[in-house]
Amino acid sequence: MARVVVVGGGLGGLAAAARLAKLGHDVSLYESSPHLGGAVRDVTQDGFRWDAGPAAMTLPATVRDLFRKSGRPLERVLDLTPVTSPRRHVFADGTVLDLPVASRAGQRQALEEHLGPAAAASWEATVDGLTQTWELLRTQALEVPFGGARDLGIGGLRALGLPRSLRSFGRARLSDPRAVQILEYAALPEGSDPARAPAFTAVAAYVERTFGLWSCPGGFAGLARALGTRLAERGVAVRLGAEVVEVTTEVDRVTGVRLANGEEVAADVVVTDVDLRALTDTLLPRPPGPLRKQTRRIRLAPAAFPVLLGLRDSGGDPMPAETVLHGSPGSGDPALVVRAPEDPSAAPAGHRAVTVSVRGDLGGRDPVEVLAGRGLDLRSRITVRVEGPATSYGPRWRGAWRGLGVPTNRTAVRGLFVVGATAHPGPGVPYVFLGAAAVAEQVGKA
């Protein structure tokens, strides 16, 4: 039995703690804030509830696997619900396209009707062609502990399209620039530049089409609460408001952590769920050179400041779960994203809880006013408006050739592992869960 300390109570830290406790280790988790979940939290006001973190996720099997391998199965704790409404794309030329998420035939039909047969055929061929990319990533980088680009070899790196960028990949394969915009939206989190992201991120379009999008009734903060309950069931000691200021080491291995109050906690294994720049700049006194070099390259995507709205129902065309209003292709105009989760518990009867976010810089303009200028005027329906908390969606790609440059889950310090948005395999609920699974596999049973 190893003494395990988990630093940070985001979803990655919670998942790692749950898995390691089930494997028989003595696990403690320290979170500096008063709540678990990290960026996944609720904002509530006047009967409305908004998710400050993600509104939907793909790869639901990652959540089911986590719960099954840490105790009772997911279905006995909470339900994941498939997002059934299509994603609405509104383009600068006035085209409105409702694109089904989890239907190959549905996508082809919608694209044929609104963008034409050539655009539909090239989209289908492109997404079909990403099957091999997904299988390569899944079998060699996601479902097994990943040691870095060397694990893939030259052939694997070529198969992933490196060093080609996502934008050049899309423009080379898709006949309609609006389809390129759809691909870039599906593949990238807020703040990333498709001209600097690696081509293999296009696989997100295949993943969405194959596995769908899923929401969590009550919001993803409910998932964090369910994991908190799972930790209690597994005997994990959780300390909130406990700030770790140092990961202690001796020679080349971890020895524990030191808290802000001076308390020292001995550990055989430390798992950090923090921004890895903070790990090497602050928490780790003598970080190994390769890890420091990797973390110095990390640049977080610019923080988004969503606008949270409580709206009266219009009584007309129901609002989709997600609407993307694209700028003109190649203009640099930011896309605006309007999310209205299909969760009746999120708002009073006859109302919707809506989140408006911006992918880019509006130059100080009010997003709601910009929406109105683009044809989606919500102003007369607003009953509540809240300026949402700043959120970041993980590292920003800094060049397509660095497509696999995020730090791996095992560090060069023996006994020190990392999870979360800035570690492999990157941001997003399913991916931080995959990172936690890789850590548990490498630590092994007690």
Coordinates of C-alpha atoms in Angstrom, one line a residue:
M1 CA 0.0 0.0 0.0
A2 CA 1.4 3.4 -1.1
R3 CA 0.8 6.6 0.6
V4 CA -0.7 8.8 -2.1
V5 CA -1.2 12.6 -2.0
V6 CA -3.4 14.2 -4.7
V7 CA -2.8 17.9 -5.1
G8 CA -5.9 19.6 -6.6
G9 CA -9.6 18.7 -6.6
G10 CA -10.4 19.2 -10.2
L11 CA -11.9 16.3 -12.2
G12 CA -8.5 14.9 -13.0
G13 CA -7.5 14.8 -9.3
L14 CA -10.8 13.4 -8.2
A15 CA -10.6 10.6 -10.8
A16 CA -7.1 9.7 -9.9
A17 CA -7.9 9.6 -6.2
A18 CA -10.9 7.4 -6.8
R19 CA -9.0 4.9 -8.9
L20 CA -6.0 4.8 -6.7
A21 CA -8.1 4.3 -3.6
K22 CA -9.9 1.4 -5.2
L23 CA -6.5 -0.2 -6.0
G24 CA -5.9 -0.3 -2.3
H25 CA -3.7 2.7 -1.7
D26 CA -3.9 5.2 1.3
V27 CA -5.1 8.3 -0.5
S28 CA -5.4 11.9 0.7
L29 CA -6.5 14.9 -1.5
Y30 CA -5.7 18.5 -0.8
E31 CA -7.7 21.3 -2.5
S32 CA -6.9 25.0 -1.8
S33 CA -10.5 26.2 -2.5
P34 CA -13.6 25.5 -0.5
H35 CA -15.1 23.2 -3.1
L36 CA -14.2 20.3 -5.4
G37 CA -14.4 20.3 -9.1
G38 CA -12.0 23.0 -10.1
A39 CA -13.3 24.8 -13.2
V40 CA -16.4 22.6 -13.1
R41 CA -18.9 24.5 -10.9
D42 CA -22.3 26.1 -10.8
V43 CA -23.3 29.7 -11.0
T44 CA -26.8 30.3 -9.6
Q45 CA -29.1 33.3 -9.4
D46 CA -32.8 33.9 -9.2
G47 CA -33.7 30.3 -9.9
F48 CA -31.3 29.9 -12.8
R49 CA -28.3 27.7 -12.9
W50 CA -25.4 27.8 -15.4
D51 CA -22.4 25.5 -15.8
A52 CA -19.3 27.6 -15.5
G53 CA -17.4 24.7 -17.0
P54 CA -18.3 22.4 -19.9
A55 CA -21.9 22.0 -21.0
A56 CA -21.5 18.7 -22.8
M57 CA -18.8 16.0 -23.4
T58 CA -18.1 13.2 -25.7
L59 CA -16.6 9.7 -25.0
P60 CA -19.1 8.8 -22.2
A61 CA -17.4 5.4 -21.8
T62 CA -14.6 7.3 -20.0
V63 CA -17.0 8.3 -17.2
R64 CA -18.6 4.8 -17.1
D65 CA -15.2 3.2 -16.8
L66 CA -14.2 5.5 -14.0
F67 CA -17.2 4.7 -11.9
R68 CA -17.2 1.0 -12.6
K69 CA -13.5 0.7 -11.6
S70 CA -13.9 2.8 -8.5
G71 CA -17.1 1.3 -7.0
R72 CA -20.7 1.3 -8.1
P73 CA -21.4 1.8 -11.8
L74 CA -22.4 5.2 -13.1
E75 CA -26.0 4.2 -13.8
R76 CA -26.6 3.8 -10.0
V77 CA -25.2 7.3 -9.3
L78 CA -26.3 9.6 -12.1
D79 CA -27.3 9.5 -15.7
L80 CA -25.5 11.0 -18.7
T81 CA -28.1 12.2 -21.3
P82 CA -27.4 12.3 -25.0
V83 CA -27.7 15.7 -26.6
T84 CA -30.4 15.2 -29.2
S85 CA -30.7 18.6 -30.8
P86 CA -28.4 19.4 -33.7
R87 CA -25.8 22.1 -33.4
R88 CA -26.9 25.2 -35.2
H89 CA -24.3 27.0 -37.4
V90 CA -25.1 30.5 -38.6
F91 CA -22.7 31.8 -41.2
A92 CA -21.9 35.3 -42.2
D93 CA -23.7 34.9 -45.6
G94 CA -26.9 34.1 -43.7
T95 CA -26.9 30.4 -44.2
V96 CA -28.3 28.5 -41.2
L97 CA -27.3 24.9 -40.9
D98 CA -28.6 22.5 -38.2
L99 CA -26.0 19.8 -38.1
P100 CA -26.8 16.6 -36.2
V101 CA -23.9 15.5 -33.9
A102 CA -24.1 11.8 -33.8
S103 CA -25.5 10.8 -37.3
R104 CA -23.4 10.2 -40.4
A105 CA -26.5 10.1 -42.6
G106 CA -28.0 13.1 -40.8
Q107 CA -24.9 15.2 -41.3
R108 CA -24.7 14.3 -45.0
Q109 CA -28.4 15.2 -45.6
A110 CA -28.1 18.6 -43.7
L111 CA -24.9 19.5 -45.5
E112 CA -26.4 18.6 -48.9
E113 CA -29.5 20.8 -48.2
H114 CA -27.6 23.8 -47.0
L115 CA -24.1 23.7 -48.5
G116 CA -24.6 21.5 -51.5
P117 CA -23.7 18.0 -52.6
A118 CA -20.0 18.7 -53.1
A119 CA -19.6 20.1 -49.6
A120 CA -21.5 17.2 -48.1
A121 CA -19.4 14.6 -50.0
S122 CA -16.1 16.2 -49.1
W123 CA -17.2 16.5 -45.4
E124 CA -18.2 12.8 -45.2
A125 CA -15.0 11.6 -46.9
T126 CA -12.9 13.8 -44.6
V127 CA -14.6 12.6 -41.4
D128 CA -14.6 9.0 -42.6
G129 CA -10.9 9.3 -43.3
L130 CA -10.2 10.3 -39.7
T131 CA -11.1 6.8 -38.5
Q132 CA -7.5 5.7 -38.8
T133 CA -6.3 8.8 -36.9
W134 CA -8.7 8.0 -34.1
E135 CA -7.6 4.4 -33.9
L136 CA -3.9 5.3 -33.8
L137 CA -4.5 7.9 -31.0
R138 CA -6.8 5.6 -29.1
T139 CA -4.6 2.5 -29.1
Q140 CA -1.2 4.2 -28.7
A141 CA -1.8 7.5 -26.9
L142 CA -5.1 7.5 -25.0
E143 CA -6.0 4.1 -23.6
V144 CA -2.5 3.2 -22.6
P145 CA 0.2 5.1 -20.6
F146 CA 1.9 7.5 -23.2
G147 CA 5.6 8.1 -23.1
G148 CA 5.7 10.8 -25.7
A149 CA 6.0 11.2 -29.5
R150 CA 8.7 8.5 -29.6
D151 CA 6.0 5.9 -28.7
L152 CA 4.4 6.5 -32.1
G153 CA 7.5 6.4 -34.2
I154 CA 8.1 8.2 -37.5
G155 CA 5.3 6.3 -39.2
G156 CA 2.8 7.2 -36.5
L157 CA 3.7 10.8 -36.6
R158 CA 3.3 10.9 -40.4
A159 CA -0.1 9.2 -40.1
L160 CA -1.2 12.0 -37.7
G161 CA -0.4 14.5 -40.4
L162 CA 2.4 16.3 -38.4
P163 CA 3.6 19.0 -38.9
R164 CA 0.5 20.1 -40.9
S165 CA -1.9 22.5 -39.3
L166 CA -5.6 22.0 -38.7
R167 CA -6.4 24.9 -41.1
S168 CA -4.3 23.6 -43.9
F169 CA -5.8 20.1 -43.4
G170 CA -9.3 21.4 -43.6
R171 CA -8.7 23.7 -46.6
A172 CA -7.1 20.8 -48.5
R173 CA -10.0 18.4 -48.0
L174 CA -13.2 20.4 -47.7
S175 CA -14.6 22.1 -50.8
D176 CA -16.6 24.8 -48.9
P177 CA -15.0 27.4 -46.6
R178 CA -18.1 27.1 -44.3
A179 CA -17.4 23.4 -43.8
V180 CA -13.8 24.4 -42.8
Q181 CA -15.3 26.6 -40.2
I182 CA -17.4 23.8 -38.9
L183 CA -14.4 21.5 -38.6
E184 CA -12.3 24.1 -36.8
Y185 CA -15.1 24.8 -34.3
A186 CA -15.5 21.1 -33.5
A187 CA -11.8 20.5 -33.1
L188 CA -10.6 23.4 -31.0
P189 CA -11.4 24.8 -27.6
E190 CA -11.8 28.6 -27.1
G191 CA -8.7 30.6 -27.7
S192 CA -6.8 28.3 -30.0
D193 CA -5.7 29.2 -33.5
P194 CA -6.5 26.6 -36.2
A195 CA -3.4 27.8 -38.1
R196 CA -1.2 26.7 -35.2
A197 CA -3.0 23.6 -34.1
P198 CA -1.9 20.2 -35.4
A199 CA -3.9 18.5 -38.1
F200 CA -4.9 15.5 -36.0
T201 CA -7.1 17.7 -33.8
A202 CA -9.6 17.3 -36.7
V203 CA -10.3 13.9 -35.2
A204 CA -12.8 15.6 -32.8
A205 CA -15.3 15.7 -35.7
Y206 CA -15.1 12.0 -36.0
V207 CA -15.3 11.5 -32.3
E208 CA -18.5 13.6 -32.0
R209 CA -20.1 11.9 -35.0
T210 CA -19.3 8.4 -33.7
F211 CA -19.9 8.8 -29.9
G212 CA -22.2 11.8 -29.7
L213 CA -22.4 14.6 -27.2
W214 CA -23.6 14.0 -23.6
S215 CA -24.9 16.2 -20.9
C216 CA -25.1 15.7 -17.2
P217 CA -28.6 16.4 -15.6
G218 CA -28.0 19.1 -13.0
G219 CA -24.8 20.2 -14.7
F220 CA -21.3 18.8 -14.6
A221 CA -20.8 20.2 -11.1
G222 CA -23.1 17.2 -10.2
L223 CA -20.5 14.9 -11.7
A224 CA -17.9 16.5 -9.4
R225 CA -20.2 16.1 -6.4
A226 CA -20.7 12.4 -7.3
L227 CA -17.0 11.9 -7.4
G228 CA -16.6 13.6 -4.0
T229 CA -19.1 11.1 -2.7
R230 CA -17.2 8.3 -4.3
L231 CA -14.0 9.4 -2.5
A232 CA -15.8 9.4 0.8
E233 CA -17.0 5.8 0.1
R234 CA -13.5 4.8 -0.8
G235 CA -12.0 6.3 2.4
V236 CA -10.1 9.1 0.8
A237 CA -9.2 11.9 3.2
V238 CA -10.3 15.1 1.5
R239 CA -9.1 18.5 2.9
L240 CA -10.6 21.6 1.5
G241 CA -9.0 25.0 2.0
A242 CA -5.7 23.3 2.3
E243 CA -3.1 24.9 0.0
V244 CA 0.0 22.8 -1.0
V245 CA 3.0 25.1 -1.4
E246 CA 5.7 22.6 -2.1
V247 CA 6.1 19.1 -3.5
T248 CA 9.1 17.8 -1.4
T249 CA 11.7 15.6 -3.0
E250 CA 14.9 13.8 -2.1
V251 CA 17.5 13.2 -4.8
D252 CA 15.3 12.1 -7.7
R253 CA 12.1 10.9 -6.0
V254 CA 9.1 12.5 -4.3
T255 CA 8.8 12.4 -0.5
G256 CA 5.5 14.3 0.1
V257 CA 4.1 17.8 0.2
R258 CA 4.2 20.8 2.5
L259 CA 1.1 22.9 3.2
A260 CA 0.8 26.7 3.6
N261 CA 0.4 26.2 7.3
G262 CA 3.8 24.5 7.5
E263 CA 2.4 21.0 7.9
E264 CA 4.4 18.3 6.1
V265 CA 2.7 15.2 4.7
A266 CA 4.8 12.2 3.7
A267 CA 4.0 10.4 0.5
D268 CA 5.3 7.7 -1.7
V269 CA 3.3 9.0 -4.7
V270 CA 2.1 12.5 -5.4
V271 CA -0.4 13.3 -8.2
T272 CA -0.8 16.9 -9.1
D273 CA -3.9 18.3 -10.8
V274 CA -2.6 21.9 -11.2
D275 CA -1.4 24.1 -14.0
L276 CA 1.9 22.5 -14.7
R277 CA 3.6 25.9 -15.0
A278 CA 2.8 26.4 -11.3
L279 CA 4.3 22.9 -10.6
T280 CA 7.7 23.7 -12.0
D281 CA 7.8 27.4 -11.1
T282 CA 6.5 27.1 -7.6
L283 CA 5.7 23.7 -6.1
L284 CA 8.7 21.7 -7.3
P285 CA 12.0 23.2 -6.0
R286 CA 14.3 21.4 -8.5
P287 CA 12.2 20.3 -11.5
P288 CA 13.9 18.1 -14.0
G289 CA 15.2 19.9 -17.1
P290 CA 13.0 18.2 -19.6
L291 CA 9.8 18.9 -17.5
R292 CA 10.7 22.5 -17.0
K293 CA 11.4 22.9 -20.7
Q294 CA 8.0 21.5 -21.6
T295 CA 6.1 23.5 -19.1
R296 CA 7.8 26.8 -20.2
R297 CA 6.3 26.2 -23.6
I298 CA 2.8 26.0 -22.2
R299 CA 0.6 29.0 -23.0
L300 CA -2.9 28.9 -21.8
A301 CA -5.7 29.8 -24.1
P302 CA -7.0 33.3 -23.3
A303 CA -9.5 33.3 -20.5
A304 CA -13.1 33.5 -21.7
F305 CA -15.6 35.7 -19.8
P306 CA -19.0 34.3 -20.7
V307 CA -22.2 36.2 -20.3
L308 CA -24.8 34.2 -18.4
L309 CA -28.4 35.0 -19.3
G310 CA -31.8 34.0 -17.9
L311 CA -34.3 34.3 -20.8
R312 CA -38.0 34.1 -21.2
D313 CA -39.0 31.5 -23.8
S314 CA -39.9 33.0 -27.1
G315 CA -42.9 30.7 -27.9
G316 CA -41.5 30.3 -31.4
D317 CA -38.6 28.3 -32.8
P318 CA -37.1 26.5 -29.8
M319 CA -33.4 27.4 -29.2
P320 CA -31.0 24.6 -29.9
A321 CA -28.7 23.4 -27.2
E322 CA -25.8 25.1 -29.0
T323 CA -25.7 27.8 -31.7
V324 CA -22.5 29.0 -33.3
L325 CA -22.5 32.3 -35.1
H326 CA -19.4 32.3 -37.4
G327 CA -17.6 35.4 -38.7
S328 CA -16.7 35.8 -42.3
P329 CA -14.2 33.1 -43.4
G330 CA -10.6 34.4 -43.2
S331 CA -11.7 37.7 -41.7
G332 CA -10.7 37.1 -38.1
D333 CA -14.2 38.0 -36.9
P334 CA -14.8 36.0 -33.8
A335 CA -17.4 33.3 -33.5
L336 CA -20.0 33.7 -30.8
V337 CA -21.4 30.6 -29.1
V338 CA -24.8 30.4 -27.4
R339 CA -25.5 27.4 -25.2
A340 CA -28.9 26.6 -23.9
P341 CA -28.7 23.2 -22.2
E342 CA -31.8 20.9 -22.5
D343 CA -32.2 20.7 -18.7
P344 CA -35.5 21.9 -17.3
S345 CA -34.0 22.0 -13.8
A346 CA -31.6 24.8 -14.9
A347 CA -34.3 27.5 -15.1
P348 CA -37.8 28.4 -13.9
A349 CA -40.8 27.2 -15.9
G350 CA -41.0 29.1 -19.2
H351 CA -37.4 30.2 -19.2
R352 CA -34.0 29.1 -20.4
A353 CA -30.5 29.4 -18.8
V354 CA -28.2 30.5 -21.6
T355 CA -24.5 31.1 -21.8
V356 CA -22.9 33.4 -24.4
S357 CA -19.2 33.0 -25.1
V358 CA -16.9 34.5 -27.6
R359 CA -14.1 32.8 -29.6
G360 CA -11.8 35.8 -30.2
D361 CA -11.7 39.5 -29.4
L362 CA -14.8 41.7 -29.7
G363 CA -12.8 44.9 -29.0
G364 CA -14.8 45.7 -25.9
R365 CA -18.2 45.3 -27.6
D366 CA -21.1 43.8 -25.7
P367 CA -21.6 40.2 -26.9
V368 CA -25.3 40.5 -26.5
E369 CA -25.3 43.5 -28.8
V370 CA -23.1 41.8 -31.3
L371 CA -25.5 38.8 -31.3
A372 CA -28.3 41.1 -32.1
G373 CA -26.3 42.6 -35.0
R374 CA -25.8 39.1 -36.3
G375 CA -29.5 38.3 -36.3
L376 CA -30.0 36.6 -32.9
D377 CA -31.6 39.4 -30.8
L378 CA -32.2 38.1 -27.2
R379 CA -32.3 41.6 -25.6
S380 CA -36.1 41.7 -25.0
R381 CA -36.2 38.3 -23.4
I382 CA -33.5 38.8 -20.8
T383 CA -34.7 38.7 -17.2
V384 CA -31.3 38.0 -15.5
R385 CA -27.8 38.8 -16.6
V386 CA -24.6 37.7 -14.8
E387 CA -21.1 38.3 -16.0
G388 CA -19.6 34.8 -15.7
P389 CA -16.3 33.8 -14.1
A390 CA -13.2 33.8 -16.2
T391 CA -12.5 30.3 -17.6
S392 CA -9.6 28.9 -19.5
Y393 CA -9.8 25.7 -21.6
G394 CA -6.2 24.5 -21.3
P395 CA -3.1 25.1 -23.3
R396 CA -3.1 26.9 -26.6
W397 CA -1.4 25.2 -29.5
R398 CA 1.8 27.1 -30.4
G399 CA 2.6 25.4 -33.6
A400 CA 1.5 22.3 -35.5
W401 CA 4.9 20.7 -35.2
R402 CA 4.5 20.6 -31.4
G403 CA 1.4 18.6 -31.6
L404 CA 2.4 16.0 -29.0
G405 CA 4.4 18.3 -26.8
V406 CA 2.3 18.4 -23.6
P407 CA 4.0 16.7 -20.6
T408 CA 3.2 13.0 -20.1
N409 CA 1.5 11.8 -17.0
R410 CA 4.6 10.3 -15.5
T411 CA 7.4 12.8 -14.7
A412 CA 11.2 12.3 -14.4
V413 CA 10.8 12.6 -10.6
R414 CA 10.1 9.1 -9.3
G415 CA 6.6 8.9 -7.7
L416 CA 5.4 12.2 -9.2
F417 CA 2.5 12.1 -11.7
V418 CA 0.5 14.8 -13.3
V419 CA -3.1 15.0 -14.6
G420 CA -5.4 17.8 -15.7
A421 CA -5.8 20.1 -18.7
T422 CA -2.1 21.0 -19.1
A423 CA -1.0 17.3 -19.0
H424 CA -1.5 14.6 -21.5
P425 CA -3.9 14.0 -23.2
G426 CA -5.1 17.6 -22.6
P427 CA -8.3 19.5 -21.7
G428 CA -11.9 18.2 -21.7
V429 CA -13.7 15.9 -19.3
P430 CA -13.0 12.6 -21.1
Y431 CA -9.4 13.4 -21.6
V432 CA -8.6 14.3 -18.0
F433 CA -10.3 11.1 -17.0
L434 CA -8.1 9.2 -19.5
G435 CA -5.0 10.8 -18.0
A436 CA -6.1 9.7 -14.5
A437 CA -6.6 6.2 -15.7
A438 CA -3.1 6.2 -17.1
V439 CA -1.7 7.3 -13.8
A440 CA -3.6 4.6 -11.9
E441 CA -2.3 1.9 -14.3
Q442 CA 1.3 3.1 -13.8
V443 CA 1.0 3.2 -10.0
G444 CA -0.7 -0.2 -10.0
K445 CA -2.3 -2.2 -7.2
A446 CA -1.2 -1.9 -3.6

